[in-house]
PDB file of C-alpha atoms in Angstrom:
ATOM      1  CA  UNK G 123     -14.861   2.193  10.299  1.00 97.00           C
ATOM      2  CA  UNK G 124     -11.124   2.454  10.336  1.00 98.00           C
ATOM      3  CA  UNK G 125      -9.524  -0.721   8.979  1.00 98.00           C
ATOM      4  CA  UNK G 126      -5.818  -1.456   9.026  1.00 98.00           C
ATOM      5  CA  UNK G 127      -3.136  -4.105   8.812  1.00 98.00           C
ATOM      6  CA  UNK G 128      -0.476  -4.682  11.452  1.00 98.00           C
ATOM      7  CA  UNK G 129       2.579  -6.831  11.984  1.00 98.00           C
ATOM      8  CA  UNK G 130       5.943  -7.539  10.363  1.00 98.00           C
ATOM      9  CA  UNK G 131       6.458  -7.004   6.642  1.00 97.00           C
ATOM     10  CA  UNK G 132       4.801  -9.829   4.741  1.00 95.00           C
ATOM     11  CA  UNK G 133       3.022 -11.127   7.855  1.00 97.00           C
ATOM     12  CA  UNK G 134       0.438  -8.403   8.378  1.00 98.00           C
ATOM     13  CA  UNK G 135      -2.869  -9.229  10.078  1.00 98.00           C
ATOM     14  CA  UNK G 136      -6.176  -7.409   9.546  1.00 98.00           C
ATOM     15  CA  UNK G 137      -7.447  -5.094  12.249  1.00 98.00           C
ATOM     16  CA  UNK G 138      -9.790  -2.262  13.082  1.00 98.00           C
ATOM     17  CA  UNK G 139      -9.822   0.644  15.498  1.00 97.00           C
ATOM     18  CA  UNK G 140     -12.497   0.659  18.186  1.00 97.00           C
ATOM     19  CA  UNK G 141     -14.283   3.773  19.444  1.00 94.00           C
ATOM     20  CA  UNK G 142     -11.442   4.454  21.889  1.00 95.00           C
ATOM     21  CA  UNK G 143      -8.803   4.241  19.169  1.00 95.00           C
ATOM     22  CA  UNK G 144      -7.561   0.848  20.363  1.00 97.00           C
ATOM     23  CA  UNK G 145      -6.383  -1.726  17.848  1.00 98.00           C
ATOM     24  CA  UNK G 146      -8.522  -4.870  17.549  1.00 98.00           C
ATOM     25  CA  UNK G 147      -7.490  -8.070  15.788  1.00 98.00           C
ATOM     26  CA  UNK G 148      -9.756  -9.114  12.885  1.00 98.00           C
ATOM     27  CA  UNK G 149      -7.777 -12.201  11.862  1.00 97.00           C
ATOM     28  CA  UNK G 150     -10.410 -14.496  13.364  1.00 97.00           C
ATOM     29  CA  UNK G 151     -13.023 -12.936  11.077  1.00 98.00           C
ATOM     30  CA  UNK G 152     -11.258 -12.212   7.769  1.00 98.00           C
ATOM     31  CA  UNK G 153      -7.913 -13.167   6.255  1.00 97.00           C
ATOM     32  CA  UNK G 154      -6.967  -9.674   5.098  1.00 98.00           C
ATOM     33  CA  UNK G 155      -8.289  -6.212   4.252  1.00 98.00           C
ATOM     34  CA  UNK G 156      -8.565  -7.006   0.555  1.00 98.00           C
ATOM     35  CA  UNK G 157     -10.799  -8.334  -2.215  1.00 94.00           C
ATOM     36  CA  UNK G 158     -14.367  -9.226  -1.241  1.00 95.00           C
ATOM     37  CA  UNK G 159     -13.848  -7.822   2.268  1.00 98.00           C
ATOM     38  CA  UNK G 160     -13.934  -4.369   0.637  1.00 98.00           C
ATOM     39  CA  UNK G 161     -17.349  -4.884  -0.969  1.00 97.00           C
ATOM     40  CA  UNK G 162     -20.468  -3.315   0.509  1.00 97.00           C
ATOM     41  CA  UNK G 163     -21.487  -6.719   1.866  1.00 97.00           C
ATOM     42  CA  UNK G 164     -18.022  -7.414   3.242  1.00 98.00           C
ATOM     43  CA  UNK G 165     -17.845  -4.067   4.989  1.00 98.00           C
ATOM     44  CA  UNK G 166     -21.384  -4.491   6.352  1.00 98.00           C
ATOM     45  CA  UNK G 167     -20.283  -7.773   7.954  1.00 97.00           C
ATOM     46  CA  UNK G 168     -17.407  -6.004   9.700  1.00 98.00           C
ATOM     47  CA  UNK G 169     -19.606  -3.075  10.686  1.00 97.00           C
ATOM     48  CA  UNK G 170     -21.986  -5.463  12.437  1.00 97.00           C
ATOM     49  CA  UNK G 171     -19.237  -6.705  14.762  1.00 97.00           C
ATOM     50  CA  UNK G 172     -18.873  -5.532  18.335  1.00 96.00           C
ATOM     51  CA  UNK G 173     -15.235  -4.370  18.405  1.00 95.00           C
ATOM     52  CA  UNK G 174     -15.038  -4.893  22.162  1.00 94.00           C
ATOM     53  CA  UNK G 175     -15.461  -8.621  21.571  1.00 96.00           C
ATOM     54  CA  UNK G 176     -12.426  -8.761  19.280  1.00 98.00           C
ATOM     55  CA  UNK G 177      -8.951  -9.464  20.705  1.00 98.00           C
ATOM     56  CA  UNK G 178      -7.161  -6.330  21.842  1.00 98.00           C
ATOM     57  CA  UNK G 179      -3.720  -5.872  20.288  1.00 98.00           C
ATOM     58  CA  UNK G 180      -1.225  -4.821  22.924  1.00 95.00           C
ATOM     59  CA  UNK G 181       1.639  -2.419  22.390  1.00 95.00           C
ATOM     60  CA  UNK G 182       2.362  -0.470  19.226  1.00 95.00           C
ATOM     61  CA  UNK G 183       2.947  -2.936  16.400  1.00 98.00           C
ATOM     62  CA  UNK G 184       4.204  -1.876  12.990  1.00 98.00           C
ATOM     63  CA  UNK G 185       1.404  -0.841  10.637  1.00 98.00           C
ATOM     64  CA  UNK G 186       1.466  -2.145   7.090  1.00 98.00           C
ATOM     65  CA  UNK G 187      -0.255  -0.624   4.080  1.00 98.00           C
ATOM     66  CA  UNK G 188      -3.948  -0.453   4.962  1.00 98.00           C
ATOM     67  CA  UNK G 189      -4.939  -2.545   1.922  1.00 98.00           C
ATOM     68  CA  UNK G 190      -3.550  -5.985   1.191  1.00 98.00           C
ATOM     69  CA  UNK G 191      -3.023  -7.584  -2.206  1.00 96.00           C
ATOM     70  CA  UNK G 192      -3.395  -4.278  -4.051  1.00 97.00           C
ATOM     71  CA  UNK G 193      -4.101  -5.038  -7.688  1.00 96.00           C
ATOM     72  CA  UNK G 194      -3.319  -1.741  -9.392  1.00 97.00           C
ATOM     73  CA  UNK G 195      -1.737   1.376  -7.928  1.00 98.00           C
ATOM     74  CA  UNK G 196      -3.005   4.135 -10.219  1.00 98.00           C
ATOM     75  CA  UNK G 197      -1.778   7.707  -9.784  1.00 98.00           C
ATOM     76  CA  UNK G 198      -3.046  11.001 -11.168  1.00 97.00           C
ATOM     77  CA  UNK G 199      -0.525  13.714 -11.986  1.00 93.00           C
ATOM     78  CA  UNK G 200      -0.948  17.501 -11.934  1.00 91.00           C
ATOM     79  CA  UNK G 201      -4.458  17.251 -10.484  1.00 95.00           C
ATOM     80  CA  UNK G 202      -4.386  20.368  -8.295  1.00 92.00           C
ATOM     81  CA  UNK G 203      -4.675  23.730  -9.998  1.00 84.00           C
ATOM     82  CA  UNK G 204      -2.318  25.387  -7.507  1.00 79.00           C
ATOM     83  CA  UNK G 205       0.271  22.581  -7.864  1.00 76.00           C
ATOM     84  CA  UNK G 206       0.141  22.821 -11.661  1.00 75.00           C
ATOM     85  CA  UNK G 207       0.782  26.556 -11.325  1.00 76.00           C
ATOM     86  CA  UNK G 208       3.861  26.087  -9.098  1.00 76.00           C
ATOM     87  CA  UNK G 209       5.402  23.676 -11.615  1.00 73.00           C
ATOM     88  CA  UNK G 210       4.571  25.911 -14.575  1.00 74.00           C
ATOM     89  CA  UNK G 211       2.479  23.177 -16.180  1.00 74.00           C
ATOM     90  CA  UNK G 212      -0.690  23.681 -18.172  1.00 82.00           C
ATOM     91  CA  UNK G 213      -4.008  22.467 -16.787  1.00 86.00           C
ATOM     92  CA  UNK G 214      -4.525  18.995 -18.315  1.00 90.00           C
ATOM     93  CA  UNK G 215      -7.579  18.349 -20.474  1.00 93.00           C
ATOM     94  CA  UNK G 216      -7.916  14.794 -19.117  1.00 95.00           C
ATOM     95  CA  UNK G 217      -6.532  13.152 -15.966  1.00 96.00           C
ATOM     96  CA  UNK G 218      -2.819  12.389 -16.343  1.00 95.00           C
ATOM     97  CA  UNK G 219      -2.328   8.734 -15.430  1.00 96.00           C
ATOM     98  CA  UNK G 220       0.770   6.845 -14.421  1.00 96.00           C
ATOM     99  CA  UNK G 221       1.201   3.603 -12.516  1.00 96.00           C
ATOM    100  CA  UNK G 222       3.248   3.060  -9.395  1.00 97.00           C
ATOM    101  CA  UNK G 223       4.828  -0.391  -9.083  1.00 97.00           C
ATOM    102  CA  UNK G 224       3.275  -2.468  -6.302  1.00 97.00           C
ATOM    103  CA  UNK G 225       6.777  -3.154  -4.988  1.00 97.00           C
ATOM    104  CA  UNK G 226       6.851   0.509  -3.922  1.00 98.00           C
ATOM    105  CA  UNK G 227       3.998  -0.004  -1.438  1.00 98.00           C
ATOM    106  CA  UNK G 228       5.036   0.294   2.195  1.00 98.00           C
ATOM    107  CA  UNK G 229       3.603   0.945   5.632  1.00 98.00           C
ATOM    108  CA  UNK G 230       2.715   4.475   6.701  1.00 98.00           C
ATOM    109  CA  UNK G 231       5.612   4.762   9.134  1.00 98.00           C
ATOM    110  CA  UNK G 232       8.201   2.605   7.393  1.00 98.00           C
ATOM    111  CA  UNK G 233      11.550   4.136   6.472  1.00 98.00           C
ATOM    112  CA  UNK G 234      11.627   5.612   2.964  1.00 98.00           C
ATOM    113  CA  UNK G 235      14.839   4.509   1.292  1.00 98.00           C
ATOM    114  CA  UNK G 236      16.337   6.745  -1.363  1.00 98.00           C
ATOM    115  CA  UNK G 237      17.743   4.553  -4.139  1.00 97.00           C
ATOM    116  CA  UNK G 238      21.337   4.531  -5.299  1.00 96.00           C
ATOM    117  CA  UNK G 239      22.095   7.567  -7.423  1.00 91.00           C
ATOM    118  CA  UNK G 240      19.191   9.585  -6.064  1.00 95.00           C
ATOM    119  CA  UNK G 241      19.737  13.336  -6.144  1.00 92.00           C
ATOM    120  CA  UNK G 242      16.173  14.631  -6.234  1.00 97.00           C
ATOM    121  CA  UNK G 243      13.822  12.617  -4.012  1.00 98.00           C
ATOM    122  CA  UNK G 244      10.635  14.570  -3.297  1.00 98.00           C
ATOM    123  CA  UNK G 245       7.397  14.301  -1.300  1.00 98.00           C
ATOM    124  CA  UNK G 246       3.700  14.455  -2.251  1.00 98.00           C
ATOM    125  CA  UNK G 247       0.805  14.126   0.193  1.00 98.00           C
ATOM    126  CA  UNK G 248      -2.182  12.636  -1.640  1.00 98.00           C
ATOM    127  CA  UNK G 249      -5.699  11.350  -1.067  1.00 98.00           C
ATOM    128  CA  UNK G 250      -5.861   7.625  -1.752  1.00 98.00           C
ATOM    129  CA  UNK G 251      -9.095   6.051  -3.000  1.00 98.00           C
ATOM    130  CA  UNK G 252      -9.670   2.326  -2.463  1.00 98.00           C
ATOM    131  CA  UNK G 253     -12.015   0.599  -4.896  1.00 98.00           C
ATOM    132  CA  UNK G 254     -14.600  -1.708  -3.299  1.00 98.00           C
ATOM    133  CA  UNK G 255     -16.401  -3.283  -6.242  1.00 97.00           C
ATOM    134  CA  UNK G 256     -15.725  -3.932  -9.910  1.00 98.00           C
ATOM    135  CA  UNK G 257     -16.069  -0.734 -11.935  1.00 98.00           C
ATOM    136  CA  UNK G 258     -16.309  -0.639 -15.731  1.00 98.00           C
ATOM    137  CA  UNK G 259     -17.889   2.163 -17.769  1.00 98.00           C
ATOM    138  CA  UNK G 260     -19.053   3.928 -14.621  1.00 98.00           C
ATOM    139  CA  UNK G 261     -20.621   7.404 -14.779  1.00 98.00           C
ATOM    140  CA  UNK G 262     -19.441  10.092 -12.385  1.00 98.00           C
ATOM    141  CA  UNK G 263     -22.908  10.345 -10.843  1.00 98.00           C
ATOM    142  CA  UNK G 264     -22.534   6.778  -9.489  1.00 98.00           C
ATOM    143  CA  UNK G 265     -18.766   6.592  -9.155  1.00 98.00           C
ATOM    144  CA  UNK G 266     -18.492   7.076  -5.389  1.00 98.00           C
ATOM    145  CA  UNK G 267     -20.683   4.010  -4.861  1.00 98.00           C
ATOM    146  CA  UNK G 268     -17.704   1.969  -6.076  1.00 98.00           C
ATOM    147  CA  UNK G 269     -15.408   3.311  -3.349  1.00 98.00           C
ATOM    148  CA  UNK G 270     -14.681   1.188  -0.273  1.00 98.00           C
ATOM    149  CA  UNK G 271     -12.881   4.007   1.508  1.00 98.00           C
ATOM    150  CA  UNK G 272     -10.097   6.549   1.592  1.00 98.00           C
ATOM    151  CA  UNK G 273      -6.565   6.726   2.973  1.00 98.00           C
ATOM    152  CA  UNK G 274      -3.399   8.806   3.086  1.00 98.00           C
ATOM    153  CA  UNK G 275      -0.724   8.217   0.434  1.00 98.00           C
ATOM    154  CA  UNK G 276       2.729   9.792   0.190  1.00 98.00           C
ATOM    155  CA  UNK G 277       3.609   9.621  -3.510  1.00 98.00           C
ATOM    156  CA  UNK G 278       7.384   9.814  -2.987  1.00 98.00           C
ATOM    157  CA  UNK G 279       9.095  10.709  -6.256  1.00 97.00           C
ATOM    158  CA  UNK G 280      12.669  10.792  -7.553  1.00 97.00           C
ATOM    159  CA  UNK G 281      12.478  13.766  -9.911  1.00 96.00           C
ATOM    160  CA  UNK G 282      15.602  13.019 -11.961  1.00 94.00           C
ATOM    161  CA  UNK G 283      14.450   9.438 -12.511  1.00 94.00           C
ATOM    162  CA  UNK G 284      10.966  10.801 -13.330  1.00 93.00           C
ATOM    163  CA  UNK G 285      11.924  13.465 -15.870  1.00 89.00           C
ATOM    164  CA  UNK G 286      15.633  13.139 -16.615  1.00 89.00           C
ATOM    165  CA  UNK G 287      15.693   9.504 -17.729  1.00 89.00           C
ATOM    166  CA  UNK G 288      14.170   8.574 -21.066  1.00 84.00           C
ATOM    167  CA  UNK G 289      10.723   7.075 -20.551  1.00 82.00           C
ATOM    168  CA  UNK G 290       7.665   7.546 -18.397  1.00 85.00           C
ATOM    169  CA  UNK G 291       7.093   9.027 -14.936  1.00 90.00           C
ATOM    170  CA  UNK G 292       6.825   5.501 -13.530  1.00 91.00           C
ATOM    171  CA  UNK G 293      10.637   5.328 -13.302  1.00 94.00           C
ATOM    172  CA  UNK G 294      10.740   8.044 -10.657  1.00 94.00           C
ATOM    173  CA  UNK G 295       7.607   6.906  -8.829  1.00 96.00           C
ATOM    174  CA  UNK G 296       8.221   3.197  -8.345  1.00 97.00           C
ATOM    175  CA  UNK G 297      11.391   2.913  -6.277  1.00 97.00           C
ATOM    176  CA  UNK G 298      11.116   0.555  -3.309  1.00 98.00           C
ATOM    177  CA  UNK G 299       9.319   2.173  -0.307  1.00 98.00           C
ATOM    178  CA  UNK G 300       8.037   5.082  -2.443  1.00 98.00           C
ATOM    179  CA  UNK G 301       4.362   4.316  -1.683  1.00 98.00           C
ATOM    180  CA  UNK G 302       3.566   4.706   2.038  1.00 98.00           C
ATOM    181  CA  UNK G 303      -0.155   3.935   2.337  1.00 98.00           C
ATOM    182  CA  UNK G 304      -2.330   4.264   5.452  1.00 98.00           C
ATOM    183  CA  UNK G 305      -2.355   4.267   8.471  1.00 98.00           C
ATOM    184  CA  UNK G 306      -5.892   3.037   7.946  1.00 98.00           C
ATOM    185  CA  UNK G 307      -8.652   2.783   5.407  1.00 98.00           C
ATOM    186  CA  UNK G 308     -11.570   4.989   6.452  1.00 98.00           C
ATOM    187  CA  UNK G 309     -14.774   3.613   4.947  1.00 98.00           C
ATOM    188  CA  UNK G 310     -16.677   5.948   2.659  1.00 98.00           C
ATOM    189  CA  UNK G 311     -19.632   6.332   5.043  1.00 97.00           C
ATOM    190  CA  UNK G 312     -17.301   8.266   7.381  1.00 98.00           C
ATOM    191  CA  UNK G 313     -16.121  10.692   4.668  1.00 98.00           C
ATOM    192  CA  UNK G 314     -18.977  13.077   3.981  1.00 97.00           C
ATOM    193  CA  UNK G 315     -17.276  14.788   1.041  1.00 98.00           C
ATOM    194  CA  UNK G 316     -13.953  13.626  -0.431  1.00 98.00           C
ATOM    195  CA  UNK G 317     -13.677  17.056  -2.098  1.00 98.00           C
ATOM    196  CA  UNK G 318     -13.539  18.917   1.218  1.00 98.00           C
ATOM    197  CA  UNK G 319     -10.535  17.420   3.015  1.00 98.00           C
ATOM    198  CA  UNK G 320      -7.574  19.463   4.215  1.00 98.00           C
ATOM    199  CA  UNK G 321      -4.101  17.945   4.015  1.00 98.00           C
ATOM    200  CA  UNK G 322      -0.547  18.817   4.905  1.00 98.00           C
ATOM    201  CA  UNK G 323       3.038  17.573   4.909  1.00 98.00           C
ATOM    202  CA  UNK G 324       5.820  18.711   7.240  1.00 98.00           C
ATOM    203  CA  UNK G 325       9.529  18.188   6.648  1.00 98.00           C
ATOM    204  CA  UNK G 326      11.645  18.179   9.804  1.00 98.00           C
ATOM    205  CA  UNK G 327       8.874  20.059  11.585  1.00 98.00           C
ATOM    206  CA  UNK G 328       8.435  22.744   8.928  1.00 98.00           C
ATOM    207  CA  UNK G 329       5.175  22.916   6.998  1.00 98.00           C
ATOM    208  CA  UNK G 330       5.865  22.368   3.288  1.00 98.00           C
ATOM    209  CA  UNK G 331       2.467  21.446   1.860  1.00 98.00           C
ATOM    210  CA  UNK G 332      -0.931  22.777   2.865  1.00 97.00           C
ATOM    211  CA  UNK G 333      -3.873  22.055   0.639  1.00 96.00           C
ATOM    212  CA  UNK G 334      -7.425  20.897   0.196  1.00 97.00           C
ATOM    213  CA  UNK G 335      -9.052  18.376  -2.105  1.00 97.00           C
ATOM    214  CA  UNK G 336     -11.387  21.234  -3.022  1.00 96.00           C
ATOM    215  CA  UNK G 337      -8.737  22.459  -5.495  1.00 94.00           C
ATOM    216  CA  UNK G 338      -8.589  19.188  -7.437  1.00 96.00           C
ATOM    217  CA  UNK G 339      -8.954  19.710 -11.176  1.00 96.00           C
ATOM    218  CA  UNK G 340     -10.656  16.322 -11.557  1.00 98.00           C
ATOM    219  CA  UNK G 341     -12.787  15.100  -8.651  1.00 98.00           C
ATOM    220  CA  UNK G 342     -12.638  11.574  -7.260  1.00 98.00           C
ATOM    221  CA  UNK G 343     -15.862  10.764  -9.108  1.00 98.00           C
ATOM    222  CA  UNK G 344     -14.518  12.158 -12.399  1.00 98.00           C
ATOM    223  CA  UNK G 345     -11.282  10.179 -12.014  1.00 98.00           C
ATOM    224  CA  UNK G 346     -13.146   6.910 -11.436  1.00 98.00           C
ATOM    225  CA  UNK G 347     -15.399   7.640 -14.407  1.00 98.00           C
ATOM    226  CA  UNK G 348     -12.408   8.331 -16.654  1.00 98.00           C
ATOM    227  CA  UNK G 349     -10.315   5.342 -15.587  1.00 98.00           C
ATOM    228  CA  UNK G 350     -13.237   2.933 -15.793  1.00 98.00           C
ATOM    229  CA  UNK G 351     -13.703   3.847 -19.462  1.00 98.00           C
ATOM    230  CA  UNK G 352     -10.111   2.716 -20.095  1.00 98.00           C
ATOM    231  CA  UNK G 353      -9.875  -0.466 -18.010  1.00 98.00           C
ATOM    232  CA  UNK G 354     -11.726  -2.321 -15.275  1.00 98.00           C
ATOM    233  CA  UNK G 355     -11.112  -1.231 -11.703  1.00 98.00           C
ATOM    234  CA  UNK G 356     -11.189  -4.124  -9.242  1.00 98.00           C
ATOM    235  CA  UNK G 357     -11.734  -4.352  -5.478  1.00 98.00           C
ATOM    236  CA  UNK G 358      -8.481  -3.443  -3.762  1.00 98.00           C
ATOM    237  CA  UNK G 359      -7.187  -1.197  -6.537  1.00 98.00           C
ATOM    238  CA  UNK G 360      -5.846   2.082  -5.164  1.00 98.00           C
ATOM    239  CA  UNK G 361      -5.986   5.457  -6.893  1.00 98.00           C
ATOM    240  CA  UNK G 362      -3.693   8.216  -5.630  1.00 98.00           C
ATOM    241  CA  UNK G 363      -5.360  11.429  -6.734  1.00 98.00           C
ATOM    242  CA  UNK G 364      -2.642  14.070  -6.956  1.00 97.00           C
ATOM    243  CA  UNK G 365      -0.903  16.533  -4.664  1.00 96.00           C
ATOM    244  CA  UNK G 366      -1.364  20.188  -3.640  1.00 96.00           C
ATOM    245  CA  UNK G 367       1.437  22.777  -3.917  1.00 94.00           C
ATOM    246  CA  UNK G 368       4.562  22.770  -1.781  1.00 95.00           C
ATOM    247  CA  UNK G 369       6.587  19.935  -3.282  1.00 96.00           C
ATOM    248  CA  UNK G 370      10.368  20.186  -3.214  1.00 96.00           C
ATOM    249  CA  UNK G 371      10.797  20.632  -6.951  1.00 93.00           C
ATOM    250  CA  UNK G 372       8.624  23.756  -6.837  1.00 91.00           C
ATOM    251  CA  UNK G 373      10.597  25.552  -4.131  1.00 92.00           C
ATOM    252  CA  UNK G 374      12.108  28.955  -4.980  1.00 90.00           C
ATOM    253  CA  UNK G 375      14.752  30.150  -5.558  1.00 93.00           C
ATOM    254  CA  UNK G 376      15.871  26.522  -5.929  1.00 95.00           C
ATOM    255  CA  UNK G 377      14.383  23.070  -5.360  1.00 96.00           C
ATOM    256  CA  UNK G 378      14.665  21.381  -1.966  1.00 97.00           C
ATOM    257  CA  UNK G 379      15.041  17.610  -1.920  1.00 98.00           C
ATOM    258  CA  UNK G 380      15.141  14.935   0.756  1.00 98.00           C
ATOM    259  CA  UNK G 381      18.328  13.760   2.429  1.00 97.00           C
ATOM    260  CA  UNK G 382      19.183  10.916   4.771  1.00 97.00           C
ATOM    261  CA  UNK G 383      17.840  11.500   8.275  1.00 98.00           C
ATOM    262  CA  UNK G 384      15.005  13.824   7.216  1.00 98.00           C
ATOM    263  CA  UNK G 385      11.556  13.137   8.687  1.00 98.00           C
ATOM    264  CA  UNK G 386       8.244  13.606   6.872  1.00 98.00           C
ATOM    265  CA  UNK G 387       4.933  13.988   8.731  1.00 98.00           C
ATOM    266  CA  UNK G 388       1.954  13.501   6.425  1.00 98.00           C
ATOM    267  CA  UNK G 389      -1.746  13.869   7.281  1.00 98.00           C
ATOM    268  CA  UNK G 390      -5.218  14.271   5.790  1.00 98.00           C
ATOM    269  CA  UNK G 391      -8.242  15.465   7.743  1.00 98.00           C
ATOM    270  CA  UNK G 392     -10.081  12.484   9.232  1.00 98.00           C
ATOM    271  CA  UNK G 393      -7.812   9.903   7.585  1.00 98.00           C
ATOM    272  CA  UNK G 394      -4.897   9.798  10.010  1.00 98.00           C
ATOM    273  CA  UNK G 395      -1.205  10.584   9.834  1.00 98.00           C
ATOM    274  CA  UNK G 396       2.038   9.056   8.642  1.00 98.00           C
ATOM    275  CA  UNK G 397       5.655   9.599   9.675  1.00 98.00           C
ATOM    276  CA  UNK G 398       8.649   8.460   7.635  1.00 98.00           C
ATOM    277  CA  UNK G 399      12.361   8.838   8.229  1.00 98.00           C
ATOM    278  CA  UNK G 400      14.575   8.960   5.154  1.00 98.00           C
ATOM    279  CA  UNK G 401      17.257   6.348   4.631  1.00 98.00           C
ATOM    280  CA  UNK G 402      19.699   5.733   1.784  1.00 96.00           C
ATOM    281  CA  UNK G 403      20.372   2.502  -0.105  1.00 95.00           C
ATOM    282  CA  UNK G 404      24.055   1.619   0.051  1.00 85.00           C
TER     283      UNK G 404
END
């Protein structure tokens, strides 16, 4: 299934795509794509529906983040061997973890607003993992059973805020609109192997990132195992699993960063595509 949320900011309704790619309204069945809806039982209930009997949504409404009421937005840094190489970083011994503020979460096609003082806003296409049931002390052999589904994330990053200001990476990762998520959540039964997905990001029509989850240093299962030893993962938590090479800060002979009016096109095989125009806070 492909589950999504549509409507104005703060008023999103739950929906699903039917076999013809048409948007169907789920608001008469569930309140949101969140919490218990993401459990195996909750997803089975939705899977049993006949989409053609659900109200058809006309037009092209705004899409919100594909998960509502996200509890934690966990992100893994330097998790692709080829990305680590382009930044000159050593291969980490354990997954590098930072948190992205929930106020950064936005729809997949919403405008990304560079904050005041931004000089180095960058892009990062990433595989998002949505947790479907409570996970604590989970082994990697069972970890994927705790996944509700997968989605596209653009981990937008302000590099000066991230590395030039005293403190943690969170400063450069958490600016408003820096977490486009979606367009939809693809349930895990439709993703045969999360470690075999191609991905790319284009800037103004030019391919900047091309990669595959096959080059992850830590697999989705290993990430869930590691995080669940540290704290409990809850239904609706999202894990953004790192980016392949081709980010702006790694460009030679000098970095390339976003500017007002730029357009990013972001996609992962089987998970859909995003498009964001860049704006600038006054």
